[in-house]
Amino acid sequence: NDRRIEVFFETQELTVKRDEKVQGHPVVMLTKSRDGAWQVKDIDLRETKDFVARAEPYLAGTYDEKPAKK
């Protein structure tokens, strides 16, 4: 949307603890402040399955749509 952006990067292997490595997509979430400046809100690491599920609504242009009522 026009006030929030998530930037996904290619899969990386990162060390999270001394002997523990994980693979995932680094993600940076940016939000737009009232004065129009973009600021980093969150930095995360997501597994590929989570990345795909999260990216699909953005790519389809449906991220801001409300879920259909049952």
PDB file of C-alpha atoms in Angstrom:
ATOM      1  CA  ASN A   1       0.000   0.000   0.000  1.00  0.00           C
ATOM      2  CA  ASP A   2       1.083   3.617  -0.012  1.00  0.00           C
ATOM      3  CA  ARG A   3       2.182   3.694   3.663  1.00  0.00           C
ATOM      4  CA  ARG A   4       3.957   0.346   4.058  1.00  0.00           C
ATOM      5  CA  ILE A   5       6.489  -1.597   1.987  1.00  0.00           C
ATOM      6  CA  GLU A   6       8.136  -4.949   2.613  1.00  0.00           C
ATOM      7  CA  VAL A   7      11.404  -5.602   0.802  1.00  0.00           C
ATOM      8  CA  PHE A   8      12.365  -9.261   0.391  1.00  0.00           C
ATOM      9  CA  PHE A   9      15.872 -10.386  -0.465  1.00  0.00           C
ATOM     10  CA  GLU A  10      17.155 -13.626  -1.989  1.00  0.00           C
ATOM     11  CA  THR A  11      17.519 -16.634   0.298  1.00  0.00           C
ATOM     12  CA  GLN A  12      20.482 -16.341   2.626  1.00  0.00           C
ATOM     13  CA  GLU A  13      22.061 -18.671   5.154  1.00  0.00           C
ATOM     14  CA  LEU A  14      22.535 -16.787   8.402  1.00  0.00           C
ATOM     15  CA  THR A  15      24.033 -17.716  11.731  1.00  0.00           C
ATOM     16  CA  VAL A  16      21.498 -17.012  14.483  1.00  0.00           C
ATOM     17  CA  LYS A  17      23.450 -18.541  17.328  1.00  0.00           C
ATOM     18  CA  ARG A  18      27.037 -19.636  17.620  1.00  0.00           C
ATOM     19  CA  ASP A  19      26.442 -23.074  16.019  1.00  0.00           C
ATOM     20  CA  GLU A  20      22.975 -22.663  14.481  1.00  0.00           C
ATOM     21  CA  LYS A  21      22.478 -21.647  10.854  1.00  0.00           C
ATOM     22  CA  VAL A  22      19.133 -21.021   9.191  1.00  0.00           C
ATOM     23  CA  GLN A  23      18.071 -20.278   5.630  1.00  0.00           C
ATOM     24  CA  GLY A  24      15.470 -17.719   4.779  1.00  0.00           C
ATOM     25  CA  HIS A  25      14.621 -14.460   3.079  1.00  0.00           C
ATOM     26  CA  PRO A  26      15.762 -11.332   4.912  1.00  0.00           C
ATOM     27  CA  VAL A  27      12.837  -8.877   4.970  1.00  0.00           C
ATOM     28  CA  VAL A  28      12.881  -5.164   5.730  1.00  0.00           C
ATOM     29  CA  MET A  29       9.522  -3.512   6.489  1.00  0.00           C
ATOM     30  CA  LEU A  30       9.316   0.231   5.839  1.00  0.00           C
ATOM     31  CA  THR A  31       6.529   2.567   6.933  1.00  0.00           C
ATOM     32  CA  LYS A  32       5.864   6.115   5.819  1.00  0.00           C
ATOM     33  CA  SER A  33       5.698   8.716   8.575  1.00  0.00           C
ATOM     34  CA  ARG A  34       3.284  11.648   8.567  1.00  0.00           C
ATOM     35  CA  ASP A  35       5.950  13.920   7.104  1.00  0.00           C
ATOM     36  CA  GLY A  36       6.434  11.512   4.166  1.00  0.00           C
ATOM     37  CA  ALA A  37       9.771   9.993   5.198  1.00  0.00           C
ATOM     38  CA  TRP A  38      10.223   6.223   4.963  1.00  0.00           C
ATOM     39  CA  GLN A  39      11.491   4.556   8.147  1.00  0.00           C
ATOM     40  CA  VAL A  40      12.527   0.976   8.929  1.00  0.00           C
ATOM     41  CA  LYS A  41       9.895  -0.583  11.180  1.00  0.00           C
ATOM     42  CA  ASP A  42      11.113  -4.190  11.302  1.00  0.00           C
ATOM     43  CA  ILE A  43      13.826  -6.520  10.023  1.00  0.00           C
ATOM     44  CA  ASP A  44      12.955 -10.210   9.864  1.00  0.00           C
ATOM     45  CA  LEU A  45      13.996 -13.542   8.360  1.00  0.00           C
ATOM     46  CA  ARG A  46      11.248 -15.627   6.726  1.00  0.00           C
ATOM     47  CA  GLU A  47      11.294 -19.162   5.408  1.00  0.00           C
ATOM     48  CA  THR A  48      10.458 -19.596   1.726  1.00  0.00           C
ATOM     49  CA  LYS A  49       6.941 -20.958   2.408  1.00  0.00           C
ATOM     50  CA  ASP A  50       6.175 -17.892   4.546  1.00  0.00           C
ATOM     51  CA  PHE A  51       7.692 -15.601   1.938  1.00  0.00           C
ATOM     52  CA  VAL A  52       5.483 -16.988  -0.855  1.00  0.00           C
ATOM     53  CA  ALA A  53       2.286 -16.786   1.233  1.00  0.00           C
ATOM     54  CA  ARG A  54       3.091 -13.196   2.230  1.00  0.00           C
ATOM     55  CA  ALA A  55       4.149 -12.043  -1.262  1.00  0.00           C
ATOM     56  CA  GLU A  56       1.153 -13.416  -3.202  1.00  0.00           C
ATOM     57  CA  PRO A  57      -1.371 -10.762  -2.012  1.00  0.00           C
ATOM     58  CA  TYR A  58       1.137  -7.977  -2.760  1.00  0.00           C
ATOM     59  CA  LEU A  59       1.803  -9.276  -6.269  1.00  0.00           C
ATOM     60  CA  ALA A  60      -1.922  -9.751  -6.941  1.00  0.00           C
ATOM     61  CA  GLY A  61      -2.707  -6.237  -5.684  1.00  0.00           C
ATOM     62  CA  THR A  62      -5.087  -7.601  -3.043  1.00  0.00           C
ATOM     63  CA  TYR A  63      -3.094  -6.965   0.155  1.00  0.00           C
ATOM     64  CA  ASP A  64      -5.444  -4.249   1.447  1.00  0.00           C
ATOM     65  CA  GLU A  65      -8.663  -6.128   0.619  1.00  0.00           C
ATOM     66  CA  LYS A  66     -10.764  -7.330   3.517  1.00  0.00           C
ATOM     67  CA  PRO A  67     -11.435 -11.100   3.653  1.00  0.00           C
ATOM     68  CA  ALA A  68     -14.771 -12.261   2.249  1.00  0.00           C
ATOM     69  CA  LYS A  69     -17.468 -12.847   4.866  1.00  0.00           C
ATOM     70  CA  LYS A  70     -18.541 -16.438   5.373  1.00  0.00           C
TER      71      LYS A  70
END
